[in-house]
Amino acid sequence: MKIVLIGTGFVGVVSAAVYASFGHEVVGLDIDERKVASLKKSTVPFFEPNLESLLKEQQSSGNLTFTTDYEDAITGADVVMIAVGTPSAEDGTADLRYVLAAARSAAPFLKDSSILAVKSTVPPGTLQEVKAEVDAVRSEHGASGSYFLASLPEFLREGSAVHDTLHPDRVVIGADDQFVFKTLTDLHKPLQAPIVKVSPESAQMAKYAANAYLATRITFINQIADLCKKNRADVDEVVQAIGLDARIGDHYWYPGFGYGGSCFPKDVKELAAYSRSIGEGDNLFNKVNDLNEERIERVMDQFSKTVGGWAGKKVAVLGLSFKPNTDDMREAPSLKVIPYLIQNGASVTGYDPKALDVVPQFLTEEILGDPSKLALSTTIEEACAQADVILALIEWSQIVSFEYGKVRDTSKDQWFIDARNQFDKATLQKLGYSYTGIGKS
Ligand code: UGA
């Protein structure tokens, strides 16, 4: 089968490499020439574990190529997948301009009986918009033959994208035609995952529902953590107790500074905006979004009381990406935490195992106010030297496994803030740190 992935972000590149590993002829297509030039050399423009080796393997086998040429890529393709970004517009709705542009560019070259599948996260009703645009372009070009549409939402996580794509919990195929279900089922057979065949609208809603549920779950446990903080309960003990209820489970329950990344914040906002657009605006999703957006300031205000104010403090912020195993800084807690600290009179030394190169693009002078108050360190030792407060923001293994006795400065009181409840309180206290975590005293 010839498969084309339009868009070479996380979803596009990882999916392309995985389909190529099944023995198909796969083309990754992008209008960004620099990205394509780099991918042609098997250089991934972002950090994602195991991706580069998979790319190299599939490119040298000849199954996987990259191009910027729509005609070359789409001609003869059996399945064309759109995996471009859908940023939120100002009002929170999904901005479909890149999806529609990709569909229009592919339209003239779609062969008879090919499948055009949308992998990007889009609201119900999008396939009708795609169809209108594709049909208009095809009739302009006098293109013959018919094509099929499908919705093929993606559930991979950054940081474990290759593993998630090779071992998905399920594959969701949204279509209205048996030929599409059969072709896409056959394509995904090697994954040995349950295949859910539904309408395109159900597939699109399933993607929003999954992300909104997980975001709500995180928001819920963060709210419980805030109550625990006030009443001597420990949220980790609460999770242990509720997690044994099979209806609840003990996974994906760790509290923190709120959810970040390129997906949850955007998708919750989009679902809220979509709800408003169909007259169902008074619902949970707006509230979840508001609570998450306010969270960092609330938590930092609380910690300010704990550590006796931020003014004049030297703070080591460990973990700058939005989560471990990625250099993605989109909606990372550090982007709010560091400006907050600087605006409240602290000086900050930031450490991250992978994101240091991209940090300056995000933490600009405009955002920081006084950039001289932020230094970046390539080692935890350097970042923590003489710190008044160590704020372990993201649970990178390098940060969690570090021996903090090495950086304990016995000449002063030092606070250790465990923003992800990853550390053993007693061990840190024994080293002489004053410890505080989320949802525990
Ligand atoms: C998320 C979903 O997990 C994927 O299934 C989905 O495909 C993807 O969005 C997407 O829509 O593309 P991702 O954003 O990579 O994946 O990251 P997660 O590991 O789910 O974490 C999201 C955020 O929630 C992070 O800020 C993380 O720190 C936070 N989180 C996660 C918590 O605060 N507590 C938890 O228990 C789990």
Coordinates of N, CA and C and ligand atoms in Angstrom, one line a residue, residues 11 121 154-159 164 170 207 211 214 218 221-222 251-264 267 322-324 331 333 394-395 420, ligand 1:
V11 N 2.9 13.4 15.4 CA 2.0 12.3 14.9 C 2.4 11.9 13.5
T121 N -6.6 16.5 15.4 CA -7.8 16.6 16.3 C -8.7 17.7 15.8
E154 N -5.7 10.2 16.8 CA -4.5 9.7 17.3 C -4.5 9.8 18.8
F155 N -3.9 8.8 19.5 CA -4.0 8.8 21.0 C -2.6 8.7 21.6
L156 N -1.5 8.9 20.8 CA -0.1 8.8 21.3 C 0.2 9.9 22.2
R157 N 1.1 9.7 23.2 CA 1.6 10.7 24.1 C 3.0 11.1 23.6
E158 N 3.4 12.4 23.8 CA 4.7 12.8 23.5 C 5.6 12.1 24.6
G159 N 6.9 11.9 24.2 CA 7.8 11.2 25.2 C 7.7 9.7 25.1
D164 N 3.7 4.2 22.1 CA 2.3 4.3 22.0 C 1.7 3.9 20.6
R170 N -6.2 1.1 21.5 CA -7.2 0.9 20.5 C -6.9 1.7 19.3
K207 N -12.0 11.4 20.5 CA -10.7 12.0 20.8 C -10.8 13.2 21.8
N211 N -9.3 13.1 25.9 CA -8.4 14.2 26.4 C -9.1 15.0 27.5
L214 N -9.2 13.0 30.7 CA -7.9 12.9 31.4 C -7.6 14.2 32.1
I218 N -7.2 15.0 36.1 CA -6.0 15.7 36.7 C -6.5 16.9 37.5
I221 N -8.0 15.7 40.8 CA -7.1 15.3 41.9 C -6.3 16.5 42.4
N222 N -6.1 17.5 41.6 CA -5.5 18.7 42.0 C -6.4 19.4 43.0
H251 N -4.1 4.7 38.5 CA -3.1 5.3 37.5 C -3.6 6.7 37.1
Y252 N -2.6 7.4 36.5 CA -2.9 8.7 35.9 C -3.6 9.6 36.9
W253 N -3.1 9.7 38.1 CA -3.7 10.3 39.2 C -2.8 11.2 40.0
Y254 N -1.6 11.5 39.3 CA -0.7 12.3 40.2 C -1.0 13.8 40.1
P255 N -1.1 14.5 41.2 CA -1.4 15.9 41.2 C -0.2 16.7 40.9
G256 N -0.4 18.0 40.7 CA 0.8 18.8 40.3 C 0.4 20.2 40.1
F257 N 1.1 20.9 39.2 CA 0.8 22.3 38.9 C -0.2 22.4 37.8
G258 N -1.0 21.4 37.5 CA -2.0 21.5 36.4 C -1.4 20.8 35.1
Y259 N -2.3 20.5 34.2 CA -1.9 19.8 33.0 C -1.3 20.9 32.0
G260 N -0.3 20.4 31.2 CA 0.3 21.3 30.2 C 0.4 20.6 28.8
G261 N 1.3 21.0 28.0 CA 1.5 20.4 26.7 C 0.7 21.0 25.6
S262 N 0.8 20.4 24.4 CA 0.2 20.9 23.2 C -1.2 20.4 23.0
C263 N -1.7 19.5 23.9 CA -2.9 18.8 23.6 C -4.0 19.1 24.6
F264 N -3.8 18.8 25.9 CA -4.9 19.0 26.9 C -5.4 20.4 27.0
D267 N -7.3 21.1 23.7 CA -8.4 20.3 23.4 C -9.6 20.6 24.4
F322 N 7.4 20.5 29.3 CA 6.0 20.3 29.9 C 5.9 19.0 30.6
K323 N 6.8 18.0 30.3 CA 6.8 16.7 31.0 C 8.1 16.0 30.7
P324 N 8.4 14.9 31.3 CA 9.7 14.2 31.0 C 9.7 13.7 29.6
E331 N 3.0 25.2 26.8 CA 2.2 25.1 28.0 C 2.9 24.4 29.1
P333 N 4.8 24.2 32.7 CA 4.6 25.0 33.9 C 5.7 26.0 34.1
I394 N 9.4 19.0 37.2 CA 9.0 18.0 36.2 C 9.8 16.7 36.6
E395 N 9.1 15.6 36.5 CA 9.7 14.3 37.0 C 10.6 13.6 36.0
R420 N 5.7 17.3 42.0 CA 5.0 16.1 41.4 C 5.0 15.0 42.4
Ligands
UGA1 C1 -2.0 13.6 25.7 C2 -2.8 12.3 25.8 O1 -2.3 11.6 26.9 C3 -2.6 11.4 24.5 O2 -3.4 10.2 24.7 C4 -3.1 12.2 23.3 O3 -2.9 11.5 22.1 C5 -2.3 13.5 23.3 O4 -2.5 14.3 24.5 C6 -2.8 14.3 22.1 O5 -3.9 14.7 22.1 O6 -2.0 14.4 21.1 P1 0.5 14.3 26.1 O7 0.0 15.7 26.0 O8 1.7 13.9 25.3 O9 -0.7 13.3 25.6 O10 0.9 14.1 27.6 P2 0.3 13.3 28.9 O11 1.4 12.4 29.3 O12 -1.0 12.8 28.8 O13 0.4 14.6 29.9 C7 -0.4 15.8 29.7 C8 -0.3 16.7 30.9 O14 -0.9 16.2 32.1 C9 1.2 16.9 31.4 O15 1.3 18.3 31.7 C10 1.3 16.0 32.6 O16 2.3 16.4 33.5 C11 -0.1 16.1 33.2 N1 -0.4 15.0 34.1 C12 -0.6 13.8 33.5 C13 -0.7 15.3 35.4 O17 -0.6 16.4 35.9 N2 -1.1 14.2 36.2 C14 -1.2 13.0 35.7 O18 -1.6 12.1 36.5 C15 -0.9 12.7 34.4

